[in-house]
mmCIF file of C-alpha atoms in Angstrom:
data_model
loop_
_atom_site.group_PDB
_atom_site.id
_atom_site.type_symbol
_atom_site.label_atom_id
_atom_site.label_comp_id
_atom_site.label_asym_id
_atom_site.label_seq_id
_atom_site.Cartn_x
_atom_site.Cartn_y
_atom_site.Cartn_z
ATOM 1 C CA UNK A 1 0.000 0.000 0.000
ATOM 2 C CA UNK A 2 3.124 2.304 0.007
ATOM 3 C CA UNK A 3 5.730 2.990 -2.670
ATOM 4 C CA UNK A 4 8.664 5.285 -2.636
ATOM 5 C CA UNK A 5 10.148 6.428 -5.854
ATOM 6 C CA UNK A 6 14.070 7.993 -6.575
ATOM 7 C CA UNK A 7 14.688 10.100 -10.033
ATOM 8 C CA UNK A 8 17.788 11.271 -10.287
ATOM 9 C CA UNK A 9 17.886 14.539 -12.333
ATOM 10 C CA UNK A 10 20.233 17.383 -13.350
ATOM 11 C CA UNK A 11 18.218 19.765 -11.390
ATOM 12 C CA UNK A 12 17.727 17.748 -8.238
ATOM 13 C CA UNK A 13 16.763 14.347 -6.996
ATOM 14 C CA UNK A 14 12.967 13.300 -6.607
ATOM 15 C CA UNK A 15 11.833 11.250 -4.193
ATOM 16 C CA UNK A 16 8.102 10.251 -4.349
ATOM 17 C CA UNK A 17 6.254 8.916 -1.458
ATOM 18 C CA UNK A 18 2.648 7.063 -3.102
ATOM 19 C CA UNK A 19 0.064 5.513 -0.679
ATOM 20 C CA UNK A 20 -3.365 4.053 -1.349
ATOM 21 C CA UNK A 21 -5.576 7.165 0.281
ATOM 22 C CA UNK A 22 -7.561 3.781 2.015
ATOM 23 C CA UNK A 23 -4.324 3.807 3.815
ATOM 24 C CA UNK A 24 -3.955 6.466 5.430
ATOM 25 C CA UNK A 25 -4.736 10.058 4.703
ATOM 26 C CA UNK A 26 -2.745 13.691 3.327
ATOM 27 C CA UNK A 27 -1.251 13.815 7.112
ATOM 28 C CA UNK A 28 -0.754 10.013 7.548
ATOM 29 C CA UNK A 29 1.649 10.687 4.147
ATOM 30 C CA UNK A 30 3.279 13.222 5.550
ATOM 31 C CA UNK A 31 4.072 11.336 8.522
ATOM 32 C CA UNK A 32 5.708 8.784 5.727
ATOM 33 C CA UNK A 33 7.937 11.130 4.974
ATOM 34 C CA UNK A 34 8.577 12.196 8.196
ATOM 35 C CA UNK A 35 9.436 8.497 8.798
ATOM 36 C CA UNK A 36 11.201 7.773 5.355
ATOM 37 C CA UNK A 37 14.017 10.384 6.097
ATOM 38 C CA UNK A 38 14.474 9.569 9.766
ATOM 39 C CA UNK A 39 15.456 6.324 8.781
ATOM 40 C CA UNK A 40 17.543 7.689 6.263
ATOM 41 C CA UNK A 41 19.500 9.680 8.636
ATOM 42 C CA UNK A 42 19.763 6.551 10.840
ATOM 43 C CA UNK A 43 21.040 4.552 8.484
ATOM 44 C CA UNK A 44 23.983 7.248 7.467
ATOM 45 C CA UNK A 45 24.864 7.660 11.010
ATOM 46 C CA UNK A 46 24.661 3.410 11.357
ATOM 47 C CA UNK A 47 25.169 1.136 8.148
ATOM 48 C CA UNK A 48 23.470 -1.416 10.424
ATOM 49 C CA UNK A 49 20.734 0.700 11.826
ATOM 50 C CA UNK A 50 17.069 -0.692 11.585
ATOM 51 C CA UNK A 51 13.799 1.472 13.097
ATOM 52 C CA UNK A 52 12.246 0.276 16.071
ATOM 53 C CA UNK A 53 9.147 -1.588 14.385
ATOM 54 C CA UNK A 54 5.753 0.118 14.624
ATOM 55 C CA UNK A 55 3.939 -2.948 15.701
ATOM 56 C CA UNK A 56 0.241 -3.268 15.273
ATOM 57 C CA UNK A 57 -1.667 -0.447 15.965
ATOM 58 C CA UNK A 58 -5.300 0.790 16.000
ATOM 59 C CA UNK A 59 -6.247 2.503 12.517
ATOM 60 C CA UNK A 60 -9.564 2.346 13.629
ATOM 61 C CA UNK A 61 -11.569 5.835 14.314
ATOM 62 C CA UNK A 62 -12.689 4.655 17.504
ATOM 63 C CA UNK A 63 -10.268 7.946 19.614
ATOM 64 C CA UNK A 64 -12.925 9.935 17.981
ATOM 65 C CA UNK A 65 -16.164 8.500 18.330
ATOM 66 C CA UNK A 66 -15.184 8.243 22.172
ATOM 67 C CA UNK A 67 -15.493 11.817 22.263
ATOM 68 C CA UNK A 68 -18.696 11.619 21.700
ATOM 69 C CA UNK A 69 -22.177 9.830 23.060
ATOM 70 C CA UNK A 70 -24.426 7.253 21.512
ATOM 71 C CA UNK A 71 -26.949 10.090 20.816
ATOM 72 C CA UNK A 72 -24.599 13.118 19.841
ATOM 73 C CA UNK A 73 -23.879 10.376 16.906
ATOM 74 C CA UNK A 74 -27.087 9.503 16.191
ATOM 75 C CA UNK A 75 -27.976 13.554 16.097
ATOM 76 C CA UNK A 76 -25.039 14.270 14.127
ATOM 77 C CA UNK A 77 -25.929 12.015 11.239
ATOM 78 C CA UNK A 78 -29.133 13.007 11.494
ATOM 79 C CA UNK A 79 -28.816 17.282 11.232
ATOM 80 C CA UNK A 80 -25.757 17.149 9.135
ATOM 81 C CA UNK A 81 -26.055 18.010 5.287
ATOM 82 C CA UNK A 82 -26.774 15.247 3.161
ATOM 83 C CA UNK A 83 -24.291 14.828 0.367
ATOM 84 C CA UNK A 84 -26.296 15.393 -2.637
ATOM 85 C CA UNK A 85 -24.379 15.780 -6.213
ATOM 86 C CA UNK A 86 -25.529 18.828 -7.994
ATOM 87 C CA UNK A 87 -22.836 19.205 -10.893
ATOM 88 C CA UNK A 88 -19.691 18.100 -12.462
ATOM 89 C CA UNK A 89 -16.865 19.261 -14.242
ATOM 90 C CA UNK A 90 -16.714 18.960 -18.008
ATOM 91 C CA UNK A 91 -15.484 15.952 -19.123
ATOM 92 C CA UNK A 92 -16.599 13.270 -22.099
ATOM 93 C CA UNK A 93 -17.752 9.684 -21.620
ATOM 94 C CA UNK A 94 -15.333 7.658 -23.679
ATOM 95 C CA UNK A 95 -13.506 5.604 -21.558
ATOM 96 C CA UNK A 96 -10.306 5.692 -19.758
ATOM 97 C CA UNK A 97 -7.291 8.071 -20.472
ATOM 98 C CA UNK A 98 -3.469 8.959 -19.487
ATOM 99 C CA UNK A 99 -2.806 10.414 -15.882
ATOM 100 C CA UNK A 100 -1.559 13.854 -15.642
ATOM 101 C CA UNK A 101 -1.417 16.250 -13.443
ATOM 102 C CA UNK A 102 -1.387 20.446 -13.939
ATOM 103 C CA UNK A 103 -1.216 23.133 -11.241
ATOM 104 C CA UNK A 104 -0.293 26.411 -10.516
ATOM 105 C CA UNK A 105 2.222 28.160 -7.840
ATOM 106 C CA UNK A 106 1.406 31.280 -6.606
ATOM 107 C CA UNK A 107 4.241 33.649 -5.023
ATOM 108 C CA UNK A 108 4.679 34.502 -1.243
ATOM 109 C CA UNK A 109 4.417 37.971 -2.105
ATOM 110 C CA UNK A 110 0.727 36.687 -3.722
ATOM 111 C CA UNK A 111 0.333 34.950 -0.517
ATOM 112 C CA UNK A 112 0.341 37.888 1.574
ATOM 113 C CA UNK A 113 -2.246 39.728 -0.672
ATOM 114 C CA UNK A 114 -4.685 36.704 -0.101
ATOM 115 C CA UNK A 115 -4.193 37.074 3.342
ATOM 116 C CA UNK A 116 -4.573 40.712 3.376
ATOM 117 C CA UNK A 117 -7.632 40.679 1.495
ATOM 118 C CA UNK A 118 -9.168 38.003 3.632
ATOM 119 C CA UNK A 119 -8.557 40.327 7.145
ATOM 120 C CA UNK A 120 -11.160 42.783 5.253
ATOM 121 C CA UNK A 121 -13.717 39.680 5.419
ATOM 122 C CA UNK A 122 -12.778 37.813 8.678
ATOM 123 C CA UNK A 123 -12.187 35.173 5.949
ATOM 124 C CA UNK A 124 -8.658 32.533 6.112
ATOM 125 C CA UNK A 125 -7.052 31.852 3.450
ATOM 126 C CA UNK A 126 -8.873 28.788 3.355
ATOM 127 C CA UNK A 127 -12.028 30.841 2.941
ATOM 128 C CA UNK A 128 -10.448 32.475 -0.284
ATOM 129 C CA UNK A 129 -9.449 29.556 -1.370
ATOM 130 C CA UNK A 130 -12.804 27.872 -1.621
ATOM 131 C CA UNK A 131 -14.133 31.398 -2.827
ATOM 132 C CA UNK A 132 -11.949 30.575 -5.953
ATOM 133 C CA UNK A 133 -12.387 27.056 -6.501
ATOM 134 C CA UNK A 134 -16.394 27.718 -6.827
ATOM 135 C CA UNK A 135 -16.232 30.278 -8.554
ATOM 136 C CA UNK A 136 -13.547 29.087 -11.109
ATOM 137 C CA UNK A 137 -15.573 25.823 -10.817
ATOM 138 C CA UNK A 138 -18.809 27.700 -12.045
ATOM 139 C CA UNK A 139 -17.010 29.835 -15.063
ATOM 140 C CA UNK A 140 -15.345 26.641 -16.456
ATOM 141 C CA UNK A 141 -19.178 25.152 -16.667
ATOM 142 C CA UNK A 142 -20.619 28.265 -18.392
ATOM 143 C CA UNK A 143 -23.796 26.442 -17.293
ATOM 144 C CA UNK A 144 -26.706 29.389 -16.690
ATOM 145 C CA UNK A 145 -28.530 26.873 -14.406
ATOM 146 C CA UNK A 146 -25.453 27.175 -12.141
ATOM 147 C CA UNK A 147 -26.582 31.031 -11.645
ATOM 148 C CA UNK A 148 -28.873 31.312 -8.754
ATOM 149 C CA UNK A 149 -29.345 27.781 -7.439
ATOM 150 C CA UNK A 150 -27.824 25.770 -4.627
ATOM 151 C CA UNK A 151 -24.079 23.853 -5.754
ATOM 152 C CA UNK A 152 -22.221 22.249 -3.175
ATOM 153 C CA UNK A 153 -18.214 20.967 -2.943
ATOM 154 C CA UNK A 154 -16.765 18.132 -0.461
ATOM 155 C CA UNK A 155 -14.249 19.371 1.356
ATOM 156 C CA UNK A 156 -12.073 17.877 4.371
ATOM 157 C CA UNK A 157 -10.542 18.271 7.933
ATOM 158 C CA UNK A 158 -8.626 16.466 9.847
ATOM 159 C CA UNK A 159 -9.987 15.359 13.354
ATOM 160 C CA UNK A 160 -6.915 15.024 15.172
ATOM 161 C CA UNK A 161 -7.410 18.807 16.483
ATOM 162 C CA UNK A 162 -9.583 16.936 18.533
ATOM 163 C CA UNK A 163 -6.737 14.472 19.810
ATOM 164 C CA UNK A 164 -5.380 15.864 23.154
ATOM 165 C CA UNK A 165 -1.818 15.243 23.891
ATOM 166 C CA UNK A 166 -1.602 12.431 21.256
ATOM 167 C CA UNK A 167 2.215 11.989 20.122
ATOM 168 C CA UNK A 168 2.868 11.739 16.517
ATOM 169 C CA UNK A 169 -0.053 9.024 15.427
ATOM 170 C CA UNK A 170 0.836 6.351 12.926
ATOM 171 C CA UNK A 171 -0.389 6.330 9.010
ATOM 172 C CA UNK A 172 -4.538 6.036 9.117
ATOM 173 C CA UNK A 173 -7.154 7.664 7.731
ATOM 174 C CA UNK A 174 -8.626 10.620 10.627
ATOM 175 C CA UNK A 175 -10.140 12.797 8.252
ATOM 176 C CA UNK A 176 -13.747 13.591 7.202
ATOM 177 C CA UNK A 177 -15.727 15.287 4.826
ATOM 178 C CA UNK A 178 -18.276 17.789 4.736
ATOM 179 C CA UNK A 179 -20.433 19.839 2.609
ATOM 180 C CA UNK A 180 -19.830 23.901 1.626
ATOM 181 C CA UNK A 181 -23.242 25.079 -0.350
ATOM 182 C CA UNK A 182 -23.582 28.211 -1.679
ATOM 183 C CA UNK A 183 -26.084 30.219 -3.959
ATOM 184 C CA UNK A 184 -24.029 32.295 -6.845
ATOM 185 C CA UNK A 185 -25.340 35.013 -8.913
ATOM 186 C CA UNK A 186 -24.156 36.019 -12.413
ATOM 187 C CA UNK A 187 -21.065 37.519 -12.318
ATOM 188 C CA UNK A 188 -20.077 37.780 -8.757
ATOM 189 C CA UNK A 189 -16.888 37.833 -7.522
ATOM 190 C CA UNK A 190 -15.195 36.545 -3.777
ATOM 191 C CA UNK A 191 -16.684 39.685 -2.047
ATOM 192 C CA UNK A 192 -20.496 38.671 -3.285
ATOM 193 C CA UNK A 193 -19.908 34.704 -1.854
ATOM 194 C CA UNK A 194 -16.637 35.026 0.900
ATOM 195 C CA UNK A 195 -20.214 35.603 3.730
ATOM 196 C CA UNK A 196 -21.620 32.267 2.650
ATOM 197 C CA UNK A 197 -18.620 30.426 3.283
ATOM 198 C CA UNK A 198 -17.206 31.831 6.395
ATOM 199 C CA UNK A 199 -20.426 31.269 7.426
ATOM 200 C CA UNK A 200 -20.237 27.362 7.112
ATOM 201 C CA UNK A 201 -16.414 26.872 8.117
ATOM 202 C CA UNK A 202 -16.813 28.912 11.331
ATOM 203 C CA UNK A 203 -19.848 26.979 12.315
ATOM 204 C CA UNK A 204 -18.092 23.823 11.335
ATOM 205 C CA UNK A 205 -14.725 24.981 13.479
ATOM 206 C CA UNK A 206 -16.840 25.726 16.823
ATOM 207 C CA UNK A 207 -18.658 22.640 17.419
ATOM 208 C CA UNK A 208 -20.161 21.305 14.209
ATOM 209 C CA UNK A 209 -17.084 19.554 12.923
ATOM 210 C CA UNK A 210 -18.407 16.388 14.868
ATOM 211 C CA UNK A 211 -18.915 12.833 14.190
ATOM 212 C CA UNK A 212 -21.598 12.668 11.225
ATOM 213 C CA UNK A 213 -19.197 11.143 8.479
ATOM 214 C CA UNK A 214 -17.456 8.834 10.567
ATOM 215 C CA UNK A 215 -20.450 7.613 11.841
ATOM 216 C CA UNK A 216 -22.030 7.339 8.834
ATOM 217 C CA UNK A 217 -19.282 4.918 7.277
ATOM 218 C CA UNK A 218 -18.903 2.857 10.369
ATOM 219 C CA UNK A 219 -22.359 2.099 9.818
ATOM 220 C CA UNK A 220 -22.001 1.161 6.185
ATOM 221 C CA UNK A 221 -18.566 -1.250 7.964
ATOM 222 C CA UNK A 222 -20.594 -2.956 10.495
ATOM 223 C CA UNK A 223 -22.202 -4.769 7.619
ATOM 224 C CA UNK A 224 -19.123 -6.560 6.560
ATOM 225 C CA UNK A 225 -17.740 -6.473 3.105
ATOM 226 C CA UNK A 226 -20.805 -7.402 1.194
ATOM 227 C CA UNK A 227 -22.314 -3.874 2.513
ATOM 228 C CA UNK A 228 -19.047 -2.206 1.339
ATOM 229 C CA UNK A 229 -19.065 -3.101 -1.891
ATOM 230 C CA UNK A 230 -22.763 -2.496 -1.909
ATOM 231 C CA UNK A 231 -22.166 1.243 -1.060
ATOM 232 C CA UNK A 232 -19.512 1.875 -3.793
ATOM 233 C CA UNK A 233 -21.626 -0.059 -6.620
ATOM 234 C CA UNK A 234 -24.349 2.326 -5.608
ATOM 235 C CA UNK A 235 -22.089 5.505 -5.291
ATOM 236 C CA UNK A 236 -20.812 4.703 -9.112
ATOM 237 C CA UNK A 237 -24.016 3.780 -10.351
ATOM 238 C CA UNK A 238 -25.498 6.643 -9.423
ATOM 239 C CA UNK A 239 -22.533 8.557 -10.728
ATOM 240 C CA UNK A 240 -22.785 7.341 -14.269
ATOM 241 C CA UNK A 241 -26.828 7.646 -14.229
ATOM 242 C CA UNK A 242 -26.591 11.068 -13.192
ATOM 243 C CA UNK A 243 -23.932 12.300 -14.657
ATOM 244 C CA UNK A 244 -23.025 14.491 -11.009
ATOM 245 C CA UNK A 245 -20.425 14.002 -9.118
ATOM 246 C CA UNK A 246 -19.432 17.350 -6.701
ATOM 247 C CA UNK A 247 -15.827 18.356 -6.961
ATOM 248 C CA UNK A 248 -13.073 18.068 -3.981
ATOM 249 C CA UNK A 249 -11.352 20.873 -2.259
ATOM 250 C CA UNK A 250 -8.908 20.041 -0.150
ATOM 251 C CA UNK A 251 -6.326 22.404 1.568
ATOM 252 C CA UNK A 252 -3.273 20.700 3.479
ATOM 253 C CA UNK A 253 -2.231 23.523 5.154
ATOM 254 C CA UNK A 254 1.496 24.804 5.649
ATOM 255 C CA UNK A 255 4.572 21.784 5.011
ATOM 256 C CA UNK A 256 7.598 22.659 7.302
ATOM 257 C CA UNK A 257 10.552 21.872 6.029
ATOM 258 C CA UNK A 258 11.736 21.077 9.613
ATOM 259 C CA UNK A 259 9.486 17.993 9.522
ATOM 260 C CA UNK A 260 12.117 16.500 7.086
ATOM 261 C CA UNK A 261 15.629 18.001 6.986
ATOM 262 C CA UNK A 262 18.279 17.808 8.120
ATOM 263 C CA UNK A 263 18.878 14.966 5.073
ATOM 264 C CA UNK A 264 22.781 14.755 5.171
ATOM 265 C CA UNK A 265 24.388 14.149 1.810
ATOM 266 C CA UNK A 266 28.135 12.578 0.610
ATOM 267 C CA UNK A 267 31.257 13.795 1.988
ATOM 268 C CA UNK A 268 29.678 15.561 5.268
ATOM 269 C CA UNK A 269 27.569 17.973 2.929
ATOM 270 C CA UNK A 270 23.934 19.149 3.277
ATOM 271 C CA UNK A 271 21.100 18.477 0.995
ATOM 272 C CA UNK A 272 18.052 20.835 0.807
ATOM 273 C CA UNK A 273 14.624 20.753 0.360
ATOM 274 C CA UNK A 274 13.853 22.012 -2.557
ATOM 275 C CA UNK A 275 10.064 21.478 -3.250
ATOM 276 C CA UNK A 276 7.518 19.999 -2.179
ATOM 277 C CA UNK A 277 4.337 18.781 -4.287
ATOM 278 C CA UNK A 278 1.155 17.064 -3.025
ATOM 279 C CA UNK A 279 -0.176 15.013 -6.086
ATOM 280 C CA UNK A 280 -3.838 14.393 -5.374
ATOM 281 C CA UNK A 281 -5.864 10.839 -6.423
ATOM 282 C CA UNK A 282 -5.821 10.659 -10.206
ATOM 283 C CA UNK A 283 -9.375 11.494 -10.832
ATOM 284 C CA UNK A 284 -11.735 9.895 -13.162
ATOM 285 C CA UNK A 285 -15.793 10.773 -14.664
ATOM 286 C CA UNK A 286 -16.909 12.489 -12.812
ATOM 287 C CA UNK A 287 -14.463 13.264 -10.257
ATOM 288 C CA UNK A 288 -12.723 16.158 -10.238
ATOM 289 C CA UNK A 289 -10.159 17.170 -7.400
ATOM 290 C CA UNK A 290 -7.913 19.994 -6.133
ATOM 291 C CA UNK A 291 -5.400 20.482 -3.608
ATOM 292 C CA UNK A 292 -3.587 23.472 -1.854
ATOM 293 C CA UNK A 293 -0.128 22.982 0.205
ATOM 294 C CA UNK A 294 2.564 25.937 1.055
ATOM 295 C CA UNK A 295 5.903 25.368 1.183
ATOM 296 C CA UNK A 296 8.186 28.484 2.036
ATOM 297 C CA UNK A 297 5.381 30.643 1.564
ATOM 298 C CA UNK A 298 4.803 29.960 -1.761
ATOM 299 C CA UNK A 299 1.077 28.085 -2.317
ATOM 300 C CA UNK A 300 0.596 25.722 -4.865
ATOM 301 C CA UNK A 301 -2.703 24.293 -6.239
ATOM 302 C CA UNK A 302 -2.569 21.051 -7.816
ATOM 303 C CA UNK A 303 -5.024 18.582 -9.917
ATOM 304 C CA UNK A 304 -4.295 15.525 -11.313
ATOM 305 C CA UNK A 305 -6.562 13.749 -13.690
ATOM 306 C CA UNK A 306 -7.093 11.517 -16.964
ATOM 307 C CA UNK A 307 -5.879 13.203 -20.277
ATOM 308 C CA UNK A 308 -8.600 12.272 -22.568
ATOM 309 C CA UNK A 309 -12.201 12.545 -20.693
ATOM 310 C CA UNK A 310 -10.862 15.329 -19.110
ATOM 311 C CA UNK A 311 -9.525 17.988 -21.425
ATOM 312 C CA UNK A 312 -6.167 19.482 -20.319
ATOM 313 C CA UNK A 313 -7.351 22.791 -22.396
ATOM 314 C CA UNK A 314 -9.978 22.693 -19.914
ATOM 315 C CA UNK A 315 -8.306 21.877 -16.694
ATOM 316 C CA UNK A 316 -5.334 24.977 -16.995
ATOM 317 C CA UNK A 317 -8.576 27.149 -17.944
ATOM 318 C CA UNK A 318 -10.141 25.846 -14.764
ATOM 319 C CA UNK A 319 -6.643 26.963 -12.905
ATOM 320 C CA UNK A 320 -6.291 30.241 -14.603
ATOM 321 C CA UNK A 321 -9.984 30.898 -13.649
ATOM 322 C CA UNK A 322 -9.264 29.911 -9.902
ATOM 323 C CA UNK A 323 -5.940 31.900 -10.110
ATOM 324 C CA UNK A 324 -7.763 35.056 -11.519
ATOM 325 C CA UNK A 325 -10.286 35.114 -8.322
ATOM 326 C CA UNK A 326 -7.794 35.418 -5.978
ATOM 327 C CA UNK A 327 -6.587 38.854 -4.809
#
């Protein structure tokens, strides 16, 4: 379920970390990584070195759903927004195609406008983020029915905030997703929509960030495999009847360099960090998914998809679009 990759190139060695995202999720990788080059460094200080092993360990959710009781669960599911698919991004039925990825790297000096703009609103950069990704989302459509009626994107958080002096947890899967719905108007811009969506990420950061969507799929697992595969026949079914599938936003926050050097090199010198790049899930009709890391203040968004139902004309339009709506 994990692969790590070493191209040697003229402008720097790549090493690529891959993981199943059953596995574990974006942090769970990270902690890979984190892992991957602490070994590293063990081994050049010891030939003979080998990590103390992990042993097993619980990937289950249950550290979460403890925080909670029987009926806060049962409520949860209950009053959270059900995930209904309301649009998709342009892409043609015929078949499978070649992966590829495309995104966009903004400057720290962009950075700071983002974040100056968003002090105006009482809006993170997250905010602005998803600001940009609907509306970008919406222009690449150039669907009028998208103009006054209710479109939703998934987006994610990670529930170990809730964790209280955990250590570093092992590779699993802790984080959830959730619904941001919003009404937009012809031609509106991130001032018209930033209310709407602060509104739903601040209610979601005091209290409402609960247990709904783990609930919800330990449900669907208490029915064994057979109820598994039952749910994802469903899912795609519906997918390919409907033709809707809502896109993926997903912001991983700010990557320390710290978390990974020092990574010592031949002859006593040191190598640097040069980049960092968090490919997303190849997606596939109708799937369509983004991500947003920062690495020395620089923020980079990122798709990756397949290069044939998806048009890569149309994807860098999508990320000029999204680029444009941002301060």
């Amino acid at each position: 379920q994990v692969r790590v990759i070493l191209t040697r190139c003229k402008e720097g060695d790549h090493v690529c970390i891959t993981c199943h995202h059953g596995f574990c999720d974006a942090t769970g990788a990270m902690t890979l990584g984190k892992e991957l080059f602490a070994i590293y460094r063990g081994i050049i200080d010891d030939p003979d070195y080998f990590p103390p092993e992990t042993g097993t360990y619980d990937r289950t959710t249950d550290r979460i759903l403890a925080l909670y009781s029987s009926e806060e669960r049962r409520r949860a599911v209950k009053e959270d927004e059900p995930f209904i698919d309301l649009w998709h991004f342009p892409v043609e039925d015929i078949g499978r195609g070649q992966p590829t990825i495309a995104w966009r790297t903004l400057s720290p000096e962009r950075l700071e406008l983002i974040k100056r703009f968003g002090r105006r609103y009482d809006a993170t950069v997250n905010d602005l983020l998803i600001a940009a990704f609907f509306l970008a989302f919406k222009k690449v459509r150039d669907d009028p029915s998208d103009s006054g009626n209710p479109r939703s994107i998934l987006t994610s958080a990670d529930m170990r905030r809730l964790l209280k002096d955990q250590e570093e947890i092992p590779p699993m899967n802790l984080s959830v997703a959730f619904l941001v719905s919003l009404t937009i108007v012809e031609e509106a811009g991130p001032e018209e929509i930033i209310a709407q969506i602060t509104a739903v990420t601040n209610r979601r950061k005091t209290g409402c960030l609960g247990p709904s969507c783990i609930t919800f799929y330990e449900g669907i697992l208490a029915g064994g495999m057979s109820s598994v595969r039952a749910f994802f026949d469903e899912m795609i079914k519906r997918y390919q009847s409907s033709g809707q599938k809502n896109p993926v936003f997903s912001n991983l926050g700010i990557i320390d360099p710290n978390d990974y050097l020092p990574v010592p090199g031949k002859d006593g010198c040191q190598l640097d960090l040069m980049n960092f790049q968090f490919i997303p899930c190849v997606c596939w009709p109708y799937g369509f998914l983004v991500t947003a890391s920062t690495f020395r203040g620089q923020l980079t968004l990122m798709t990756a998809y397949e290069e044939g139902p998806y048009s890569t004309v149309t994807v860098e339009r999508f990320l000029k679009y999204m680029d444009e709506f941002l301060p």
